[in-house]
């Protein structure tokens, strides 16, 4: 069941000097209950801006965000239903407040009618659901008494307090010790399953994107350039950018051959890059063109997103030439 529909989402930031910078350009996707979709791409590609727009932290320049089909997007119902886990567990909790306080607040806002005893029980239940036990001890602790992983568990519990339908997790483990990353991702995965959450997992790590999500969307300079079933996109990428990305991350399962091809592609592209970069930024062509080993004349026009396999789309003229049909 589709929970959140995003259509042609566009976000411009005002730029120092003059004009605006388009960080997100006509991005469309849907989040489905009980499923994880990964949003991957290198730093600066616009992933966090998508999340911020969905969390109503930035105002979109264009496009539509719809919750549950026709329901209202503004107002308290949306804010309750769409919750977020931030990247930095050290910055996201107020050091002055106890864990219990962090969890009581969202519970009270959304369940005003509840009596004190119920709220305490609810706090304990939330803490147990993220494996922070004994719950009573944990509720009295302050953030500085907790490890990074424990703090992120609190942040997750806080996001769950309003009983959301959508959870936006923006690089939720990238600031944690490597040794506990999988634990936290496993926790998110279990909570998604148990609560039927629609989970957007933002990461630049293809290996965990593949492992924890059913679908992957690849972002490059504000656009989704490829999307599809995780294994397809990461093991058999069709867009030249995804091919580069997958080859640069051998742990994701990409072959050695892919890595060699990508190295050659990088060399071939380097010569072309600088001269063309200015032109591409100004024009409406494929944004990957300056780095693309397959760049051709058609690429001065924006490529359509074409179907290159079941549930698999690529925004590239190569796919279009190969007989791909318009997406979706
Ligand atoms: P990602 O999360 O993929 O690293 P972001 O969404 O944070 O990407 O940023 C996308 C682009 O928008 C980057 O080029 C970044 O410099 C720019 N950007 C992000 N936030 C702002 C802002 N508040 N004002 C202006 N530009 C911004
Ligand atoms: Mg980011």
mmCIF file of C-alpha atoms and ligand atoms in Angstrom:
data_model
loop_
_atom_site.group_PDB
_atom_site.id
_atom_site.type_symbol
_atom_site.label_atom_id
_atom_site.label_comp_id
_atom_site.label_asym_id
_atom_site.label_seq_id
_atom_site.Cartn_x
_atom_site.Cartn_y
_atom_site.Cartn_z
ATOM 1 C CA UNK A 1 0.000 0.000 0.000
ATOM 2 C CA UNK A 2 1.393 3.360 -1.035
ATOM 3 C CA UNK A 3 1.757 5.682 1.936
ATOM 4 C CA UNK A 4 3.551 8.672 0.472
ATOM 5 C CA UNK A 5 3.512 9.912 -3.111
ATOM 6 C CA UNK A 6 6.163 12.326 -4.324
ATOM 7 C CA UNK A 7 5.699 13.875 -7.755
ATOM 8 C CA UNK A 8 8.183 16.162 -9.501
ATOM 9 C CA UNK A 9 9.632 17.386 -6.228
ATOM 10 C CA UNK A 10 11.915 20.355 -6.908
ATOM 11 C CA UNK A 11 13.918 22.347 -4.377
ATOM 12 C CA UNK A 12 15.893 25.512 -5.119
ATOM 13 C CA UNK A 13 18.233 27.099 -2.586
ATOM 14 C CA UNK A 14 19.014 30.793 -2.771
ATOM 15 C CA UNK A 15 22.639 31.189 -3.767
ATOM 16 C CA UNK A 16 25.092 33.680 -2.413
ATOM 17 C CA UNK A 17 25.704 36.244 -5.065
ATOM 18 C CA UNK A 18 22.828 35.731 -7.413
ATOM 19 C CA UNK A 19 20.115 33.365 -8.489
ATOM 20 C CA UNK A 20 19.262 29.985 -7.046
ATOM 21 C CA UNK A 21 20.774 26.522 -6.951
ATOM 22 C CA UNK A 22 18.545 23.593 -7.901
ATOM 23 C CA UNK A 23 19.415 20.885 -5.365
ATOM 24 C CA UNK A 24 16.489 18.600 -6.274
ATOM 25 C CA UNK A 25 15.071 18.496 -9.783
ATOM 26 C CA UNK A 26 11.721 16.860 -10.618
ATOM 27 C CA UNK A 27 12.091 13.832 -8.340
ATOM 28 C CA UNK A 28 9.187 11.358 -8.189
ATOM 29 C CA UNK A 29 8.725 8.192 -6.148
ATOM 30 C CA UNK A 30 6.351 6.428 -3.785
ATOM 31 C CA UNK A 31 6.943 4.927 -0.356
ATOM 32 C CA UNK A 32 5.078 1.743 0.484
ATOM 33 C CA UNK A 33 4.025 0.400 3.894
ATOM 34 C CA UNK A 34 6.332 -2.312 5.240
ATOM 35 C CA UNK A 35 9.019 -1.640 2.641
ATOM 36 C CA UNK A 36 12.414 0.015 2.627
ATOM 37 C CA UNK A 37 13.573 2.108 -0.295
ATOM 38 C CA UNK A 38 17.189 3.223 -0.320
ATOM 39 C CA UNK A 39 18.231 6.582 -1.700
ATOM 40 C CA UNK A 40 21.901 6.479 -2.646
ATOM 41 C CA UNK A 41 24.343 8.839 -4.300
ATOM 42 C CA UNK A 42 27.532 10.698 -3.595
ATOM 43 C CA UNK A 43 27.735 13.618 -1.200
ATOM 44 C CA UNK A 44 26.009 16.733 -2.539
ATOM 45 C CA UNK A 45 23.626 14.857 -4.839
ATOM 46 C CA UNK A 46 20.569 16.182 -2.983
ATOM 47 C CA UNK A 47 19.588 13.209 -0.795
ATOM 48 C CA UNK A 48 19.241 15.205 2.409
ATOM 49 C CA UNK A 49 17.313 17.913 0.607
ATOM 50 C CA UNK A 50 14.734 15.336 -0.473
ATOM 51 C CA UNK A 51 14.450 14.199 3.144
ATOM 52 C CA UNK A 52 14.206 17.765 4.424
ATOM 53 C CA UNK A 53 11.436 18.519 1.957
ATOM 54 C CA UNK A 54 9.514 15.398 3.024
ATOM 55 C CA UNK A 55 10.024 16.332 6.688
ATOM 56 C CA UNK A 56 8.780 19.863 5.904
ATOM 57 C CA UNK A 57 12.081 21.387 6.992
ATOM 58 C CA UNK A 58 12.500 23.094 3.624
ATOM 59 C CA UNK A 59 9.742 24.363 1.382
ATOM 60 C CA UNK A 60 9.671 22.740 -2.056
ATOM 61 C CA UNK A 61 9.941 25.038 -5.061
ATOM 62 C CA UNK A 62 7.688 22.751 -7.045
ATOM 63 C CA UNK A 63 6.029 19.374 -7.150
ATOM 64 C CA UNK A 64 3.715 17.523 -4.851
ATOM 65 C CA UNK A 65 3.989 15.457 -1.687
ATOM 66 C CA UNK A 66 0.868 13.510 -0.810
ATOM 67 C CA UNK A 67 0.292 11.344 2.226
ATOM 68 C CA UNK A 68 -2.035 8.385 1.877
ATOM 69 C CA UNK A 69 -3.478 9.408 -1.439
ATOM 70 C CA UNK A 70 -5.622 12.465 -0.944
ATOM 71 C CA UNK A 71 -4.921 13.369 2.661
ATOM 72 C CA UNK A 72 -3.742 16.814 3.647
ATOM 73 C CA UNK A 73 -0.027 17.423 3.593
ATOM 74 C CA UNK A 74 0.112 20.474 5.814
ATOM 75 C CA UNK A 75 -0.657 20.399 9.477
ATOM 76 C CA UNK A 76 -0.367 18.141 12.464
ATOM 77 C CA UNK A 77 -1.541 14.900 10.852
ATOM 78 C CA UNK A 78 1.302 14.968 8.339
ATOM 79 C CA UNK A 79 3.892 15.925 10.953
ATOM 80 C CA UNK A 80 2.788 13.015 13.114
ATOM 81 C CA UNK A 81 2.788 10.519 10.262
ATOM 82 C CA UNK A 82 6.174 11.403 8.797
ATOM 83 C CA UNK A 83 9.065 11.126 11.249
ATOM 84 C CA UNK A 84 12.796 11.389 10.846
ATOM 85 C CA UNK A 85 15.996 9.940 12.290
ATOM 86 C CA UNK A 86 18.960 12.250 11.864
ATOM 87 C CA UNK A 87 22.528 11.425 11.020
ATOM 88 C CA UNK A 88 24.193 12.776 14.140
ATOM 89 C CA UNK A 89 23.011 11.139 17.378
ATOM 90 C CA UNK A 90 25.147 13.584 19.361
ATOM 91 C CA UNK A 91 23.469 16.692 17.975
ATOM 92 C CA UNK A 92 19.917 15.393 17.815
ATOM 93 C CA UNK A 93 19.303 14.991 21.563
ATOM 94 C CA UNK A 94 19.211 17.927 23.974
ATOM 95 C CA UNK A 95 21.914 17.298 26.620
ATOM 96 C CA UNK A 96 19.792 19.006 29.300
ATOM 97 C CA UNK A 97 16.972 16.490 29.119
ATOM 98 C CA UNK A 98 16.645 12.876 30.198
ATOM 99 C CA UNK A 99 15.837 10.089 27.802
ATOM 100 C CA UNK A 100 12.374 9.887 29.345
ATOM 101 C CA UNK A 101 11.779 13.571 28.670
ATOM 102 C CA UNK A 102 12.765 13.165 25.012
ATOM 103 C CA UNK A 103 10.183 10.413 24.633
ATOM 104 C CA UNK A 104 7.386 11.894 26.776
ATOM 105 C CA UNK A 105 7.221 15.074 24.735
ATOM 106 C CA UNK A 106 6.127 13.529 21.427
ATOM 107 C CA UNK A 107 3.832 11.144 23.308
ATOM 108 C CA UNK A 108 2.101 13.999 25.135
ATOM 109 C CA UNK A 109 1.764 16.156 22.047
ATOM 110 C CA UNK A 110 -0.010 13.407 20.212
ATOM 111 C CA UNK A 111 -1.881 11.807 23.044
ATOM 112 C CA UNK A 112 -2.961 14.718 25.206
ATOM 113 C CA UNK A 113 -5.711 12.718 26.801
ATOM 114 C CA UNK A 114 -3.360 10.126 28.260
ATOM 115 C CA UNK A 115 -2.803 10.088 31.996
ATOM 116 C CA UNK A 116 0.673 10.200 33.518
ATOM 117 C CA UNK A 117 0.908 6.515 34.323
ATOM 118 C CA UNK A 118 0.040 5.560 30.754
ATOM 119 C CA UNK A 119 2.736 7.827 29.381
ATOM 120 C CA UNK A 120 5.363 6.262 31.655
ATOM 121 C CA UNK A 121 4.319 2.807 30.485
ATOM 122 C CA UNK A 122 4.452 3.961 26.892
ATOM 123 C CA UNK A 123 7.974 5.362 27.376
ATOM 124 C CA UNK A 124 9.108 2.024 28.812
ATOM 125 C CA UNK A 125 7.509 0.180 25.927
ATOM 126 C CA UNK A 126 9.287 2.391 23.386
ATOM 127 C CA UNK A 127 12.629 1.849 25.109
ATOM 128 C CA UNK A 128 12.138 -1.906 25.114
ATOM 129 C CA UNK A 129 11.194 -1.850 21.439
ATOM 130 C CA UNK A 130 14.605 -0.352 20.620
ATOM 131 C CA UNK A 131 16.378 -2.724 23.039
ATOM 132 C CA UNK A 132 17.272 -0.118 25.643
ATOM 133 C CA UNK A 133 16.837 -1.983 28.913
ATOM 134 C CA UNK A 134 16.223 -1.936 31.768
ATOM 135 C CA UNK A 135 13.764 0.682 30.549
ATOM 136 C CA UNK A 136 13.298 2.444 33.891
ATOM 137 C CA UNK A 137 17.040 3.055 34.288
ATOM 138 C CA UNK A 138 17.358 4.213 30.714
ATOM 139 C CA UNK A 139 14.525 6.728 31.024
ATOM 140 C CA UNK A 140 16.423 8.563 33.780
ATOM 141 C CA UNK A 141 19.702 8.831 31.880
ATOM 142 C CA UNK A 142 20.923 11.923 30.075
ATOM 143 C CA UNK A 143 22.458 11.809 26.595
ATOM 144 C CA UNK A 144 26.062 12.177 27.841
ATOM 145 C CA UNK A 145 25.712 8.908 29.736
ATOM 146 C CA UNK A 146 24.944 7.038 26.515
ATOM 147 C CA UNK A 147 27.071 5.704 23.670
ATOM 148 C CA UNK A 148 26.482 6.855 20.107
ATOM 149 C CA UNK A 149 24.571 3.694 19.333
ATOM 150 C CA UNK A 150 22.388 4.055 22.431
ATOM 151 C CA UNK A 151 21.671 7.664 21.518
ATOM 152 C CA UNK A 152 20.608 6.643 18.058
ATOM 153 C CA UNK A 153 18.271 4.068 19.633
ATOM 154 C CA UNK A 154 16.736 6.881 21.682
ATOM 155 C CA UNK A 155 16.373 8.981 18.527
ATOM 156 C CA UNK A 156 14.643 6.064 16.827
ATOM 157 C CA UNK A 157 12.333 5.568 19.820
ATOM 158 C CA UNK A 158 11.495 9.266 19.748
ATOM 159 C CA UNK A 159 10.645 9.079 16.049
ATOM 160 C CA UNK A 160 8.357 6.125 16.775
ATOM 161 C CA UNK A 161 6.573 7.834 19.674
ATOM 162 C CA UNK A 162 3.914 9.536 17.510
ATOM 163 C CA UNK A 163 3.246 6.172 15.817
ATOM 164 C CA UNK A 164 4.328 7.301 12.337
ATOM 165 C CA UNK A 165 3.597 5.696 8.984
ATOM 166 C CA UNK A 166 6.758 6.954 7.297
ATOM 167 C CA UNK A 167 10.269 6.936 8.716
ATOM 168 C CA UNK A 168 12.978 8.972 7.003
ATOM 169 C CA UNK A 169 16.454 7.787 8.001
ATOM 170 C CA UNK A 170 19.159 10.089 6.634
ATOM 171 C CA UNK A 171 22.515 8.282 6.901
ATOM 172 C CA UNK A 172 21.403 6.937 10.291
ATOM 173 C CA UNK A 173 24.590 4.981 11.009
ATOM 174 C CA UNK A 174 27.328 6.872 9.182
ATOM 175 C CA UNK A 175 28.510 8.550 12.401
ATOM 176 C CA UNK A 176 28.461 5.374 14.469
ATOM 177 C CA UNK A 177 31.215 2.845 15.079
ATOM 178 C CA UNK A 178 31.420 0.346 12.263
ATOM 179 C CA UNK A 179 30.895 -2.465 14.763
ATOM 180 C CA UNK A 180 27.371 -1.360 15.690
ATOM 181 C CA UNK A 181 26.101 -0.127 12.320
ATOM 182 C CA UNK A 182 24.522 -3.417 11.333
ATOM 183 C CA UNK A 183 22.815 -3.718 14.719
ATOM 184 C CA UNK A 184 21.117 -0.349 14.274
ATOM 185 C CA UNK A 185 20.164 -1.080 10.669
ATOM 186 C CA UNK A 186 18.840 -4.452 11.772
ATOM 187 C CA UNK A 187 16.771 -2.693 14.430
ATOM 188 C CA UNK A 188 15.289 -0.312 11.847
ATOM 189 C CA UNK A 189 14.543 -3.272 9.630
ATOM 190 C CA UNK A 190 12.729 -5.116 12.414
ATOM 191 C CA UNK A 191 10.723 -2.034 13.422
ATOM 192 C CA UNK A 192 9.754 -1.465 9.799
ATOM 193 C CA UNK A 193 8.496 -5.042 9.648
ATOM 194 C CA UNK A 194 6.660 -4.999 12.980
ATOM 195 C CA UNK A 195 5.008 -1.631 12.484
ATOM 196 C CA UNK A 196 4.504 -1.730 8.749
ATOM 197 C CA UNK A 197 6.538 1.437 8.332
ATOM 198 C CA UNK A 198 7.403 2.901 4.958
ATOM 199 C CA UNK A 199 11.141 3.438 5.392
ATOM 200 C CA UNK A 200 13.345 5.725 3.316
ATOM 201 C CA UNK A 201 16.957 4.745 3.969
ATOM 202 C CA UNK A 202 19.410 7.386 2.775
ATOM 203 C CA UNK A 203 22.990 6.223 2.463
ATOM 204 C CA UNK A 204 26.071 6.302 0.302
ATOM 205 C CA UNK A 205 26.810 2.709 1.239
ATOM 206 C CA UNK A 206 25.650 0.406 -1.539
ATOM 207 C CA UNK A 207 26.274 -2.780 0.439
ATOM 208 C CA UNK A 208 23.786 -1.910 3.196
ATOM 209 C CA UNK A 209 21.414 -0.344 0.674
ATOM 210 C CA UNK A 210 21.312 -3.673 -1.095
ATOM 211 C CA UNK A 211 20.958 -5.700 2.064
ATOM 212 C CA UNK A 212 18.288 -3.659 3.827
ATOM 213 C CA UNK A 213 16.092 -2.385 1.009
ATOM 214 C CA UNK A 214 13.904 -3.939 -1.622
ATOM 215 C CA UNK A 215 14.382 -1.039 -4.015
ATOM 216 C CA UNK A 216 17.213 1.393 -4.659
ATOM 217 C CA UNK A 217 17.021 4.890 -6.139
ATOM 218 C CA UNK A 218 20.260 6.456 -7.331
ATOM 219 C CA UNK A 219 20.596 10.222 -7.215
ATOM 220 C CA UNK A 220 23.019 12.326 -9.185
ATOM 221 C CA UNK A 221 23.083 16.113 -8.983
ATOM 222 C CA UNK A 222 19.472 16.491 -7.988
ATOM 223 C CA UNK A 223 17.951 13.824 -10.207
ATOM 224 C CA UNK A 224 17.083 10.165 -9.788
ATOM 225 C CA UNK A 225 19.094 8.582 -12.584
ATOM 226 C CA UNK A 226 18.333 4.931 -11.869
ATOM 227 C CA UNK A 227 15.886 2.931 -9.764
ATOM 228 C CA UNK A 228 14.758 -0.630 -9.409
ATOM 229 C CA UNK A 229 15.048 -3.831 -7.391
ATOM 230 C CA UNK A 230 18.141 -3.555 -5.179
ATOM 231 C CA UNK A 231 20.001 -6.523 -6.617
ATOM 232 C CA UNK A 232 19.339 -5.389 -10.172
ATOM 233 C CA UNK A 233 20.484 -1.826 -9.630
ATOM 234 C CA UNK A 234 23.586 -2.673 -7.618
ATOM 235 C CA UNK A 235 24.720 -5.907 -9.275
ATOM 236 C CA UNK A 236 23.623 -5.101 -12.832
ATOM 237 C CA UNK A 237 23.489 -1.300 -13.034
ATOM 238 C CA UNK A 238 22.362 0.220 -16.321
ATOM 239 C CA UNK A 239 23.071 3.907 -15.868
ATOM 240 C CA UNK A 240 26.749 4.809 -16.393
ATOM 241 C CA UNK A 241 26.779 6.721 -13.111
ATOM 242 C CA UNK A 242 25.485 3.739 -11.139
ATOM 243 C CA UNK A 243 28.058 1.576 -12.888
ATOM 244 C CA UNK A 244 30.771 3.903 -11.653
ATOM 245 C CA UNK A 245 29.307 3.952 -8.154
ATOM 246 C CA UNK A 246 28.941 0.179 -7.957
ATOM 247 C CA UNK A 247 32.431 -0.424 -9.255
ATOM 248 C CA UNK A 248 33.901 1.943 -6.683
ATOM 249 C CA UNK A 249 32.334 -0.132 -3.892
ATOM 250 C CA UNK A 250 33.624 -3.691 -4.353
ATOM 251 C CA UNK A 251 32.003 -4.841 -1.117
ATOM 252 C CA UNK A 252 28.617 -4.267 -2.721
ATOM 253 C CA UNK A 253 29.186 -7.357 -4.827
ATOM 254 C CA UNK A 254 30.199 -5.694 -8.092
ATOM 255 C CA UNK A 255 32.673 -7.726 -10.100
ATOM 256 C CA UNK A 256 36.339 -7.040 -10.670
ATOM 257 C CA UNK A 257 35.570 -6.574 -14.323
ATOM 258 C CA UNK A 258 33.169 -3.788 -13.489
ATOM 259 C CA UNK A 259 35.876 -2.167 -11.410
ATOM 260 C CA UNK A 260 38.332 -2.277 -14.313
ATOM 261 C CA UNK A 261 35.763 -0.873 -16.726
ATOM 262 C CA UNK A 262 35.002 1.927 -14.312
ATOM 263 C CA UNK A 263 38.671 2.837 -13.950
ATOM 264 C CA UNK A 264 38.986 3.092 -17.716
ATOM 265 C CA UNK A 265 35.830 5.141 -17.842
ATOM 266 C CA UNK A 266 37.132 7.537 -15.241
ATOM 267 C CA UNK A 267 40.295 8.125 -17.246
ATOM 268 C CA UNK A 268 38.377 8.620 -20.477
ATOM 269 C CA UNK A 269 36.020 11.047 -18.870
ATOM 270 C CA UNK A 270 38.590 13.164 -17.098
ATOM 271 C CA UNK A 271 39.799 14.815 -20.282
ATOM 272 C CA UNK A 272 36.321 15.821 -21.296
ATOM 273 C CA UNK A 273 35.111 16.925 -17.926
ATOM 274 C CA UNK A 274 36.308 20.435 -17.321
ATOM 275 C CA UNK A 275 35.512 21.857 -20.722
ATOM 276 C CA UNK A 276 31.971 20.601 -20.649
ATOM 277 C CA UNK A 277 31.085 21.182 -17.052
ATOM 278 C CA UNK A 278 30.081 24.814 -17.374
ATOM 279 C CA UNK A 279 27.874 24.097 -20.360
ATOM 280 C CA UNK A 280 26.029 21.264 -18.634
ATOM 281 C CA UNK A 281 25.311 23.262 -15.516
ATOM 282 C CA UNK A 282 23.741 25.931 -17.706
ATOM 283 C CA UNK A 283 21.862 23.601 -20.049
ATOM 284 C CA UNK A 284 19.168 20.982 -19.625
ATOM 285 C CA UNK A 285 21.140 17.994 -20.888
ATOM 286 C CA UNK A 286 22.219 14.940 -18.939
ATOM 287 C CA UNK A 287 24.051 16.143 -15.856
ATOM 288 C CA UNK A 288 26.357 13.159 -15.875
ATOM 289 C CA UNK A 289 27.586 13.893 -19.382
ATOM 290 C CA UNK A 290 30.921 15.491 -18.379
ATOM 291 C CA UNK A 291 31.901 12.326 -16.513
ATOM 292 C CA UNK A 292 30.266 9.809 -18.797
ATOM 293 C CA UNK A 293 32.384 7.510 -20.968
ATOM 294 C CA UNK A 294 29.431 7.027 -23.334
ATOM 295 C CA UNK A 295 28.505 10.697 -23.809
ATOM 296 C CA UNK A 296 27.060 11.448 -27.240
ATOM 297 C CA UNK A 297 25.181 14.208 -29.050
ATOM 298 C CA UNK A 298 21.791 13.200 -27.693
ATOM 299 C CA UNK A 299 23.045 13.866 -24.159
ATOM 300 C CA UNK A 300 22.741 17.627 -24.607
ATOM 301 C CA UNK A 301 19.008 16.987 -24.169
ATOM 302 C CA UNK A 302 17.577 15.686 -20.900
ATOM 303 C CA UNK A 303 17.307 11.896 -21.164
ATOM 304 C CA UNK A 304 13.906 10.330 -20.470
ATOM 305 C CA UNK A 305 13.587 7.762 -17.701
ATOM 306 C CA UNK A 306 13.148 4.499 -19.570
ATOM 307 C CA UNK A 307 12.287 1.000 -18.494
ATOM 308 C CA UNK A 308 15.326 -1.248 -18.769
ATOM 309 C CA UNK A 309 13.910 -4.251 -16.912
ATOM 310 C CA UNK A 310 11.026 -5.270 -14.657
ATOM 311 C CA UNK A 311 10.553 -2.406 -12.215
ATOM 312 C CA UNK A 312 13.897 -1.031 -13.350
ATOM 313 C CA UNK A 313 14.319 2.464 -14.813
ATOM 314 C CA UNK A 314 17.313 4.432 -16.082
ATOM 315 C CA UNK A 315 17.457 8.076 -17.101
ATOM 316 C CA UNK A 316 19.861 7.603 -19.985
ATOM 317 C CA UNK A 317 19.723 7.791 -23.780
ATOM 318 C CA UNK A 318 21.534 4.434 -23.925
ATOM 319 C CA UNK A 319 18.522 2.692 -22.458
ATOM 320 C CA UNK A 320 16.255 4.608 -24.807
ATOM 321 C CA UNK A 321 18.286 3.453 -27.806
ATOM 322 C CA UNK A 322 18.147 -0.095 -26.523
ATOM 323 C CA UNK A 323 14.390 -0.136 -26.961
ATOM 324 C CA UNK A 324 13.505 0.909 -23.418
ATOM 325 C CA UNK A 325 9.972 2.123 -22.947
ATOM 326 C CA UNK A 326 9.087 5.271 -21.019
ATOM 327 C CA UNK A 327 9.052 4.873 -17.257
ATOM 328 C CA UNK A 328 7.197 3.624 -15.330
HETATM 329 P P1 LIG B 1 23.497 15.088 0.067
HETATM 330 O O1 LIG B 1 22.639 14.827 1.257
HETATM 331 O O2 LIG B 1 23.268 14.117 -1.040
HETATM 332 O O3 LIG B 1 24.943 15.175 0.418
HETATM 333 P P2 LIG B 1 22.357 17.763 0.118
HETATM 334 O O4 LIG B 1 20.905 17.643 -0.095
HETATM 335 O O5 LIG B 1 22.824 17.998 1.503
HETATM 336 O O6 LIG B 1 23.093 16.516 -0.545
HETATM 337 O O7 LIG B 1 22.901 18.966 -0.779
HETATM 338 C C1 LIG B 1 22.609 19.050 -2.160
HETATM 339 C C2 LIG B 1 23.204 20.320 -2.716
HETATM 340 O O8 LIG B 1 22.534 21.444 -2.163
HETATM 341 C C3 LIG B 1 24.676 20.496 -2.390
HETATM 342 O O9 LIG B 1 25.322 21.037 -3.519
HETATM 343 C C4 LIG B 1 24.682 21.461 -1.247
HETATM 344 O O10 LIG B 1 25.843 22.233 -1.265
HETATM 345 C C5 LIG B 1 23.456 22.300 -1.520
HETATM 346 N N1 LIG B 1 22.827 22.789 -0.288
HETATM 347 C C6 LIG B 1 22.411 22.020 0.755
HETATM 348 N N2 LIG B 1 21.829 22.768 1.713
HETATM 349 C C7 LIG B 1 21.894 24.063 1.269
HETATM 350 C C8 LIG B 1 21.462 25.317 1.796
HETATM 351 N N3 LIG B 1 20.834 25.400 2.982
HETATM 352 N N4 LIG B 1 21.691 26.430 1.035
HETATM 353 C C9 LIG B 1 22.297 26.346 -0.153
HETATM 354 N N5 LIG B 1 22.721 25.212 -0.706
HETATM 355 C C10 LIG B 1 22.527 24.057 -0.022
HETATM 356 MG MG1 LIG B 2 23.157 14.327 3.202
#
